[in-house]
mmCIF file of C-alpha atoms in Angstrom:
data_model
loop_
_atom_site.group_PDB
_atom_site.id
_atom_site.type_symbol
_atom_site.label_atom_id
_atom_site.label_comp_id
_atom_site.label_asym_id
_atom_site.label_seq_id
_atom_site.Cartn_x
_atom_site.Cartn_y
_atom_site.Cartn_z
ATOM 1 C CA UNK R 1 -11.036 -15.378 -12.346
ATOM 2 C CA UNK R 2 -10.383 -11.818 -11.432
ATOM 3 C CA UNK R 3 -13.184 -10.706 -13.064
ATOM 4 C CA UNK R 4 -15.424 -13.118 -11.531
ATOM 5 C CA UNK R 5 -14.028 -11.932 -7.860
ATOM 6 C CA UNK R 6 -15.268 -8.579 -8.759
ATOM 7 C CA UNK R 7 -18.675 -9.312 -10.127
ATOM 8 C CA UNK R 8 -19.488 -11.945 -7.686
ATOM 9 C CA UNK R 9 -18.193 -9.453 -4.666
ATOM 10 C CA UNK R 10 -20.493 -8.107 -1.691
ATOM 11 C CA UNK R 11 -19.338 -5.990 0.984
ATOM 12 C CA UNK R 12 -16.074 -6.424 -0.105
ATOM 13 C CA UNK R 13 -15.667 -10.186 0.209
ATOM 14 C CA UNK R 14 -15.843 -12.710 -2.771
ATOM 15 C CA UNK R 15 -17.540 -16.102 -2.833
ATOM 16 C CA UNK R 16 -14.979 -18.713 -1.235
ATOM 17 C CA UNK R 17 -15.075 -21.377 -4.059
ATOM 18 C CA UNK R 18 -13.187 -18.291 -6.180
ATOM 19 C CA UNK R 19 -10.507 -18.215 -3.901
ATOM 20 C CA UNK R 20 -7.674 -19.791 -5.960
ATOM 21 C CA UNK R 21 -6.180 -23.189 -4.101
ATOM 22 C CA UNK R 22 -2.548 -23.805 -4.861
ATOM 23 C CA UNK R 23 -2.067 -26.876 -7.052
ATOM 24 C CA UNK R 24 -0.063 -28.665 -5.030
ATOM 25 C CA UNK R 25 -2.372 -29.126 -1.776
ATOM 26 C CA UNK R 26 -5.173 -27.636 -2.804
ATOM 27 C CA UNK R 27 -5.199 -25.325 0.219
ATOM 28 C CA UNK R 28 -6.605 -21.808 -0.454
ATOM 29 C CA UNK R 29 -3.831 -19.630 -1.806
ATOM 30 C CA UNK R 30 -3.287 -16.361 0.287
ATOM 31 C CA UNK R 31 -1.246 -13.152 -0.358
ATOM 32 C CA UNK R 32 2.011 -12.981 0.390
ATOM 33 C CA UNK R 33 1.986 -10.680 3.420
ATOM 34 C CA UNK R 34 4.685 -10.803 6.116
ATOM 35 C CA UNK R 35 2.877 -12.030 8.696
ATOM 36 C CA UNK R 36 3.820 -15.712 9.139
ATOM 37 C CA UNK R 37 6.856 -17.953 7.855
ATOM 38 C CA UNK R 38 5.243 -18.589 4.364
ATOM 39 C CA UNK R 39 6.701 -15.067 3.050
ATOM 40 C CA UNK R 40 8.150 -15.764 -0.172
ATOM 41 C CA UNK R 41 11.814 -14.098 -0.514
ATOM 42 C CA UNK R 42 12.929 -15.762 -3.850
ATOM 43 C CA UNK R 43 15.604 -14.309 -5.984
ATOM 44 C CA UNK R 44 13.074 -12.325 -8.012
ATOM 45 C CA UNK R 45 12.097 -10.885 -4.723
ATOM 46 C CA UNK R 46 15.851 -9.803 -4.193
ATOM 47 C CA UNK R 47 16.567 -8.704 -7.676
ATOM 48 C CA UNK R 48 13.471 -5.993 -7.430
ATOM 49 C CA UNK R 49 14.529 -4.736 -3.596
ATOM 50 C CA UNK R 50 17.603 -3.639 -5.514
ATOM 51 C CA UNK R 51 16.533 -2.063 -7.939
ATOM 52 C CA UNK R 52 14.460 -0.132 -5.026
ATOM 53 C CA UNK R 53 17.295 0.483 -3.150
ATOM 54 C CA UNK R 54 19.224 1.763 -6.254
ATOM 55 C CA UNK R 55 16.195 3.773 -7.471
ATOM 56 C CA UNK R 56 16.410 5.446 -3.043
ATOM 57 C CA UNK R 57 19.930 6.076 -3.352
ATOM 58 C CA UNK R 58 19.994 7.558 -7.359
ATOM 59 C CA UNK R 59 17.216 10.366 -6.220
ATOM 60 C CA UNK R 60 18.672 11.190 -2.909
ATOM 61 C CA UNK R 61 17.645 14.576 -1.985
ATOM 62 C CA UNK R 62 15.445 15.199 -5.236
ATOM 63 C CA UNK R 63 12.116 16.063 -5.376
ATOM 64 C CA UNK R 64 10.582 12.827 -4.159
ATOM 65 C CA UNK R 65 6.893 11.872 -3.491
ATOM 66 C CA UNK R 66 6.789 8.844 -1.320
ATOM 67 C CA UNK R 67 3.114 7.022 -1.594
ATOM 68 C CA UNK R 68 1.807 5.382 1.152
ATOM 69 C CA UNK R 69 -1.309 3.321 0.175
ATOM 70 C CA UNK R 70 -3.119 1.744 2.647
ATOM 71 C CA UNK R 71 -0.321 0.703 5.279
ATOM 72 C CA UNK R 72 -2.066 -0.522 8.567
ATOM 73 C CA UNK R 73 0.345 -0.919 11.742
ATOM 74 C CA UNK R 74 0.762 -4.797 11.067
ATOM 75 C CA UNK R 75 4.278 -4.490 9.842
ATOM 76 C CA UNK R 76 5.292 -0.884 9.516
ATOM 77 C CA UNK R 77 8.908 -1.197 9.230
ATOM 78 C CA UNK R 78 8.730 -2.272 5.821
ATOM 79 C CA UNK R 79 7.153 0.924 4.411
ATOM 80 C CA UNK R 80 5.591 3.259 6.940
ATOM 81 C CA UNK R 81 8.579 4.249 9.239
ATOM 82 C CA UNK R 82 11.160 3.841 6.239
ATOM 83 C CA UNK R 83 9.177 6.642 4.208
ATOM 84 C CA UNK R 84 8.765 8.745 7.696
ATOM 85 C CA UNK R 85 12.596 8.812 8.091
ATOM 86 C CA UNK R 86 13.193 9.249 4.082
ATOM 87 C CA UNK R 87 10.954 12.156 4.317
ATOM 88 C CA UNK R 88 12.389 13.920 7.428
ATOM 89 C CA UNK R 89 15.870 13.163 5.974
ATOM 90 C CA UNK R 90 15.105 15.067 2.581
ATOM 91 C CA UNK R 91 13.245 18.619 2.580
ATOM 92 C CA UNK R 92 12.354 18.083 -1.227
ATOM 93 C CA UNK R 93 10.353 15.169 -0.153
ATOM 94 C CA UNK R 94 6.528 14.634 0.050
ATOM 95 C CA UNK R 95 5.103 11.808 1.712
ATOM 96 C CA UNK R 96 1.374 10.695 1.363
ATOM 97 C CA UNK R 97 -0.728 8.770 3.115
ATOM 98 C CA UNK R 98 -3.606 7.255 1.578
ATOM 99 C CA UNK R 99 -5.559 4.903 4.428
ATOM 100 C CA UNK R 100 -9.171 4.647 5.627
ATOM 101 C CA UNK R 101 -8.989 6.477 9.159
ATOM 102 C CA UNK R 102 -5.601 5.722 9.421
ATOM 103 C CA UNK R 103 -3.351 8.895 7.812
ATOM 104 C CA UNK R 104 -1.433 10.381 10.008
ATOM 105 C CA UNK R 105 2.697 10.999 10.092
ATOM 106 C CA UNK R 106 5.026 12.220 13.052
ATOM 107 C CA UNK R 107 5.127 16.361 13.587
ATOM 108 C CA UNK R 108 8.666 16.374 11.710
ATOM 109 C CA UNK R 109 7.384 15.912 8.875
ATOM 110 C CA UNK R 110 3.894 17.065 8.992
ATOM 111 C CA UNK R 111 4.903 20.280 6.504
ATOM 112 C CA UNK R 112 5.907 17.950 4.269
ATOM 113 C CA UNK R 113 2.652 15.568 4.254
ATOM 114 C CA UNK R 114 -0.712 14.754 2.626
ATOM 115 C CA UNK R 115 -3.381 12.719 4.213
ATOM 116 C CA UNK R 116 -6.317 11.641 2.082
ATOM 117 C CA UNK R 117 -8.681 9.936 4.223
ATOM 118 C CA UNK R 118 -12.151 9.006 4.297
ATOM 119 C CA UNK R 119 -11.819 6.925 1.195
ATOM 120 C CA UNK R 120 -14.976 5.077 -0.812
ATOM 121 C CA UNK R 121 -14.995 3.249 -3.784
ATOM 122 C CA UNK R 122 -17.656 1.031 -5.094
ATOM 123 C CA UNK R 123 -17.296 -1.234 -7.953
ATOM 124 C CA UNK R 124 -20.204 -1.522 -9.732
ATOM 125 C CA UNK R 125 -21.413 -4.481 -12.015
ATOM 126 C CA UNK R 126 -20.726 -1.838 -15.415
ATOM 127 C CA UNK R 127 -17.057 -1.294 -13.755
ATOM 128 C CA UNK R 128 -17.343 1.822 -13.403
ATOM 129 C CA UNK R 129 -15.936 3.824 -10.012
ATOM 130 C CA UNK R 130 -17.436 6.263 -7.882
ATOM 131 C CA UNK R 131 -14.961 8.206 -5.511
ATOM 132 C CA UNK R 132 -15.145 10.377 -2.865
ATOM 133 C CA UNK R 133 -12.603 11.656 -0.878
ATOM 134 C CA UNK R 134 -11.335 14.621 1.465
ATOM 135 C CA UNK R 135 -7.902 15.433 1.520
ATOM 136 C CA UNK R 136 -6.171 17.094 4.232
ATOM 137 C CA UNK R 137 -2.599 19.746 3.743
ATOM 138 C CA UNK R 138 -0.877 20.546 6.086
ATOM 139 C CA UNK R 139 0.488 23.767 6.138
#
C-alpha cells in the first residue's frame, strides 16, 4: 500500500481510494496527531515515553543532539519548547531544526543551534531522491 501511495503521489497528495479506512467503520484512517480527542495514549504509548524520559535523564548534561524534524506551531509543547529548554539547560547540547521556512530557536540558545531550511525532496517513480538544502550555523 505504501508503495502504491508513493508511486501514485502528485504534488504531494495520494489518490483518496489509497487512504487506508479502519475496519471497523470504514472511515478513512488518519495519523495520530494531537489535535482532537482521538489521540491514542495506550499502554504501549506509556511504556515508550519512559523509556524517553529515562533515555533524558541517563544523558543529562552529555553531549546531546536534539533533532527537530519538521515541528510546525500546532502543538509545540510536546517537542519544540521541551528541546528549547533541554538545550538552554545543557551547554553540551545541540539542537536542530529541520522545517520548511520554519527553523528558528530563541537567542539563548542560538550558539548552540542548526537550522536547515529550504528543504526539497522529490520522489521519483525509480525511488531515487534528489536533495537540496542550505544550512544555516550560528556562530
Amino acid at each position: 500500500m505504501v508503495k502504491d501511495m508513493i508511486e501514485f503521489q502528485e504534488d504531494m497528495n495520494i489518490p483518496a481510494e489509497l487512504i487506508p479506512k479502519c475496519p471497523k467503520c470504514g472511515n478513512p484512517m488518519t495519523m495520530n496527531l494531537r489535535s482532537d480527542d482521538k489521540f491514542v495514549e495506550d499502554e504501549g504509548w506509556h511504556r515508550a515515553a519512559e523509556r524517553y524520559d529515562d533515555f533524558l535523564q541517563s544523558h543529562k548534561g552529555q553531549h546531546v543532539l536534539f533533532l527537530e524534524l519538521g515541528v510546525g506551531y500546532n502543538t509545540p509543547v510536546i517537542i519544540k519548547y521541551p528541546f528549547w529548554k533541554m538545550a538552554a539547560q545543557n551547554p553540551n547540547a545541540v539542537y536542530a531544526c529541520l522545517n520548511y521556512g520554519e527553523a528558528y530557536a530563541p537567542d539563548e540558545i542560538t550558539q548552540q543551534s542548526i537550522f536547515l531550511m529550504e528543504i526539497s525532496v522529490r520522489c521519483r517513480k525509480s525511488y531515487k531522491m534528489t536533495k537540496e538544502c542550505r544550512i544555516i550555523r550560528h556562530s
